């Protein structure tokens, strides 16, 4: 896994070097444009370390797939296409005794060198880098509360934790240009990201012991965004 990280970092540095060799051919002040974008998509993460601990306690495991929403600004010209904005992921599942909900909020930068650019489409390659904070809320079903006899220090049927991660990885994009009267753009982006830090799950409400560290996290993200 470490060798894969070095390979990805080397590839991204090569991309930045190649771009630096061509940047003087474009006058950015005259040629770049800005659009607001909104989009949706999905995330696939097959390797949550917390799942083995949840399952051995009869708690529903986290799904590998989450839905995605994103919005922000798209800066682009003939050779460069950059998205900078907000990104959210959400998921959930349940079994006979428990259920969970996850929501992740963060920022994401997608930078692509456009190596194929026509009047109708553009094809680019580059990298994603981002940061997010994922909240996990676990619930136990059929939990009874007696308001005549509330327990001291009651925690209820919910356990809430969070984890903060930074991700980096290569990505490719395919953009369809100038659609409709307002010249909207549709862009498909596929990325493979790995975590830059191996953080552990934390809680604002509990003192956790035997905490779980998410190591070697990696994820595949497919987005479709619409430039308005």
Coordinates of C-alpha atoms in Angstrom, one line a residue:
X1 CA 0.0 0.0 0.0
X2 CA 2.9 2.4 0.8
X3 CA 4.4 1.7 -2.6
X4 CA 1.1 2.5 -4.2
X5 CA 1.0 5.9 -2.4
X6 CA 4.5 6.8 -3.6
X7 CA 3.5 5.9 -7.2
X8 CA 0.4 8.1 -7.0
X9 CA 2.3 11.0 -5.5
X10 CA 5.0 10.6 -8.2
X11 CA 2.3 10.6 -10.9
X12 CA 0.7 13.8 -9.5
X13 CA 4.1 15.5 -9.3
X14 CA 4.7 14.5 -12.9
X15 CA 1.4 16.0 -13.9
X16 CA 2.2 19.3 -12.1
X17 CA 5.6 19.4 -13.9
X18 CA 4.1 18.7 -17.3
X19 CA 1.5 21.5 -16.7
X20 CA 4.2 23.9 -15.6
X21 CA 5.9 23.4 -19.0
X22 CA 2.8 24.4 -20.9
X23 CA 1.3 27.1 -18.7
X24 CA 3.1 30.0 -20.5
X25 CA 1.2 29.1 -23.7
X26 CA -2.1 30.3 -22.2
X27 CA -2.9 33.8 -21.0
X28 CA -5.0 32.9 -17.9
X29 CA -6.2 36.4 -17.3
X30 CA -7.9 36.5 -20.7
X31 CA -8.9 32.9 -21.3
X32 CA -10.2 31.3 -18.1
X33 CA -13.9 31.2 -17.3
X34 CA -15.9 30.5 -14.1
X35 CA -19.1 28.5 -13.6
X36 CA -21.0 27.4 -10.5
X37 CA -21.5 23.7 -10.4
X38 CA -23.7 21.2 -8.6
X39 CA -23.4 17.5 -8.8
X40 CA -24.1 14.1 -7.4
X41 CA -22.4 10.7 -7.4
X42 CA -21.4 7.7 -5.3
X43 CA -18.4 6.6 -3.1
X44 CA -17.2 3.0 -2.8
X45 CA -15.0 2.2 0.2
X46 CA -14.5 -1.6 0.8
X47 CA -12.2 -1.3 3.8
X48 CA -13.7 0.2 7.0
X49 CA -11.7 -1.2 9.9
X50 CA -14.5 -0.4 12.3
X51 CA -16.8 -3.0 10.7
X52 CA -15.1 -6.0 12.3
X53 CA -15.7 -4.5 15.7
X54 CA -19.3 -3.6 14.9
X55 CA -20.1 -7.1 13.6
X56 CA -18.7 -9.0 16.5
X57 CA -21.0 -7.0 18.8
X58 CA -24.1 -7.6 16.7
X59 CA -24.1 -4.1 15.3
X60 CA -24.9 -3.4 11.6
X61 CA -21.7 -2.9 9.6
X62 CA -21.1 0.2 7.4
X63 CA -22.0 -0.1 3.8
X64 CA -19.3 0.1 1.2
X65 CA -21.4 2.6 -0.9
X66 CA -22.5 6.1 0.0
X67 CA -24.3 8.8 -2.0
X68 CA -22.6 12.1 -2.8
X69 CA -23.6 15.7 -3.2
X70 CA -21.2 18.4 -4.3
X71 CA -21.2 22.1 -5.2
X72 CA -18.7 24.9 -5.8
X73 CA -16.9 26.8 -8.5
X74 CA -15.4 25.5 -11.7
X75 CA -12.4 27.4 -13.2
X76 CA -11.4 26.4 -16.7
X77 CA -9.7 27.3 -19.9
X78 CA -8.3 25.4 -22.9
X79 CA -5.8 23.3 -20.9
X80 CA -6.9 23.5 -17.3
X81 CA -10.1 22.4 -15.5
X82 CA -10.4 23.0 -11.7
X83 CA -13.3 22.3 -9.3
X84 CA -13.2 23.8 -5.8
X85 CA -16.1 23.3 -3.5
X86 CA -18.1 21.6 -0.8
X87 CA -18.6 17.8 -0.7
X88 CA -21.0 15.7 1.3
X89 CA -21.5 11.9 1.6
X90 CA -24.3 10.1 3.3
X91 CA -25.2 6.5 4.0
X92 CA -27.2 4.2 6.3
X93 CA -28.3 0.7 7.0
X94 CA -30.0 -1.5 9.6
X95 CA -30.3 -5.0 11.0
X96 CA -32.7 -6.6 13.5
X97 CA -31.4 -4.7 16.5
X98 CA -29.4 -1.7 15.3
X99 CA -29.3 0.9 12.6
X100 CA -26.8 3.6 11.6
X101 CA -26.5 6.9 9.7
X102 CA -23.4 8.5 8.4
X103 CA -22.9 12.0 7.0
X104 CA -19.6 13.5 5.9
X105 CA -18.9 17.2 5.2
X106 CA -15.7 18.5 3.6
X107 CA -13.9 20.4 0.9
X108 CA -12.5 19.0 -2.3
X109 CA -10.2 20.3 -5.1
X110 CA -10.2 18.5 -8.4
X111 CA -7.5 19.7 -10.9
X112 CA -7.2 18.3 -14.4
X113 CA -4.9 18.9 -17.4
X114 CA -7.1 18.8 -20.5
X115 CA -5.2 16.8 -23.0
X116 CA -8.1 16.4 -25.5
X117 CA -10.2 19.6 -26.1
X118 CA -12.7 20.1 -28.9
X119 CA -15.7 22.4 -29.3
X120 CA -18.0 19.7 -27.9
X121 CA -16.0 17.7 -25.4
X122 CA -13.0 17.7 -23.2
X123 CA -10.9 14.9 -21.7
X124 CA -8.7 15.5 -18.7
X125 CA -6.5 13.8 -16.1
X126 CA -5.1 15.0 -12.8
X127 CA -5.8 14.6 -9.1
X128 CA -8.2 15.1 -6.3
X129 CA -7.3 16.3 -2.8
X130 CA -9.7 16.9 0.0
X131 CA -10.6 16.9 3.7
X132 CA -13.7 15.6 5.4
X133 CA -15.2 15.0 8.8
X134 CA -17.5 11.9 8.9
X135 CA -20.1 11.5 11.6
X136 CA -21.4 8.0 12.5
X137 CA -24.5 7.7 14.6
X138 CA -25.5 4.2 15.8
X139 CA -29.0 3.5 17.2
X140 CA -30.4 0.6 19.1
X141 CA -34.0 -0.3 18.3
X142 CA -36.8 -1.0 20.8
X143 CA -35.1 1.1 23.5
X144 CA -37.5 2.0 26.3
X145 CA -37.4 5.2 28.2
X146 CA -39.5 5.7 31.4
X147 CA -40.0 9.4 32.1
X148 CA -41.1 8.5 35.7
X149 CA -37.7 6.9 36.4
X150 CA -35.0 8.3 34.2
X151 CA -31.6 6.7 34.9
X152 CA -28.8 9.0 36.1
X153 CA -26.3 9.7 33.3
X154 CA -28.5 8.0 30.7
X155 CA -27.0 7.8 27.3
X156 CA -30.1 6.7 25.5
X157 CA -30.0 4.4 22.4
X158 CA -27.5 6.3 20.4
X159 CA -23.7 6.2 20.1
X160 CA -22.1 9.0 18.1
X161 CA -18.6 9.1 16.8
X162 CA -16.6 11.0 14.1
X163 CA -13.4 10.7 12.2
X164 CA -11.4 13.3 10.2
X165 CA -9.5 12.3 7.1
X166 CA -7.5 13.9 4.3
X167 CA -7.5 12.2 0.9
X168 CA -5.4 12.4 -2.3
X169 CA -5.4 10.5 -5.5
X170 CA -5.5 10.5 -9.3
X171 CA -8.7 11.3 -11.3
X172 CA -9.9 11.6 -14.9
X173 CA -12.7 13.7 -16.3
X174 CA -14.9 13.8 -19.4
X175 CA -16.8 17.0 -20.0
X176 CA -19.6 17.6 -22.5
X177 CA -19.7 21.3 -23.4
X178 CA -22.3 24.0 -24.3
X179 CA -25.6 22.2 -23.8
X180 CA -28.8 24.1 -24.0
X181 CA -29.5 27.8 -24.3
X182 CA -27.4 28.7 -21.3
X183 CA -24.4 26.7 -22.5
X184 CA -24.5 24.3 -19.5
X185 CA -21.7 21.8 -19.1
X186 CA -21.9 18.2 -17.8
X187 CA -18.7 16.6 -16.4
X188 CA -18.1 13.0 -15.3
X189 CA -15.2 12.5 -12.9
X190 CA -13.7 9.2 -11.7
X191 CA -11.2 9.2 -8.9
X192 CA -9.2 6.8 -6.8
X193 CA -8.2 8.3 -3.4
X194 CA -6.2 7.1 -0.5
X195 CA -6.0 8.6 3.0
X196 CA -3.1 10.8 3.9
X197 CA -3.6 10.2 7.7
X198 CA -4.5 7.2 9.7
X199 CA -6.9 8.8 12.2
X200 CA -9.0 7.1 14.9
X201 CA -12.7 7.3 15.6
X202 CA -13.4 9.9 18.3
X203 CA -16.5 11.1 20.2
X204 CA -17.6 14.4 21.7
X205 CA -19.8 12.7 24.3
X206 CA -17.9 9.6 25.4
X207 CA -14.5 8.7 26.7
X208 CA -13.6 5.9 24.2
X209 CA -11.3 3.1 25.2
X210 CA -9.9 0.5 22.7
X211 CA -10.4 3.0 20.0
X212 CA -10.3 2.0 16.3
X213 CA -7.9 3.5 13.9
X214 CA -8.8 3.6 10.2
X215 CA -5.6 2.6 8.4
X216 CA -5.0 2.2 4.7
X217 CA -8.3 3.8 3.8
X218 CA -9.0 4.0 0.1
X219 CA -12.1 5.0 -1.9
X220 CA -13.4 5.2 -5.5
X221 CA -15.6 8.2 -6.3
X222 CA -17.8 8.7 -9.4
X223 CA -19.2 12.2 -9.8
X224 CA -21.4 13.9 -12.4
X225 CA -21.5 17.7 -12.1
X226 CA -23.4 20.3 -14.0
X227 CA -21.9 23.7 -14.7
X228 CA -24.6 26.4 -14.7

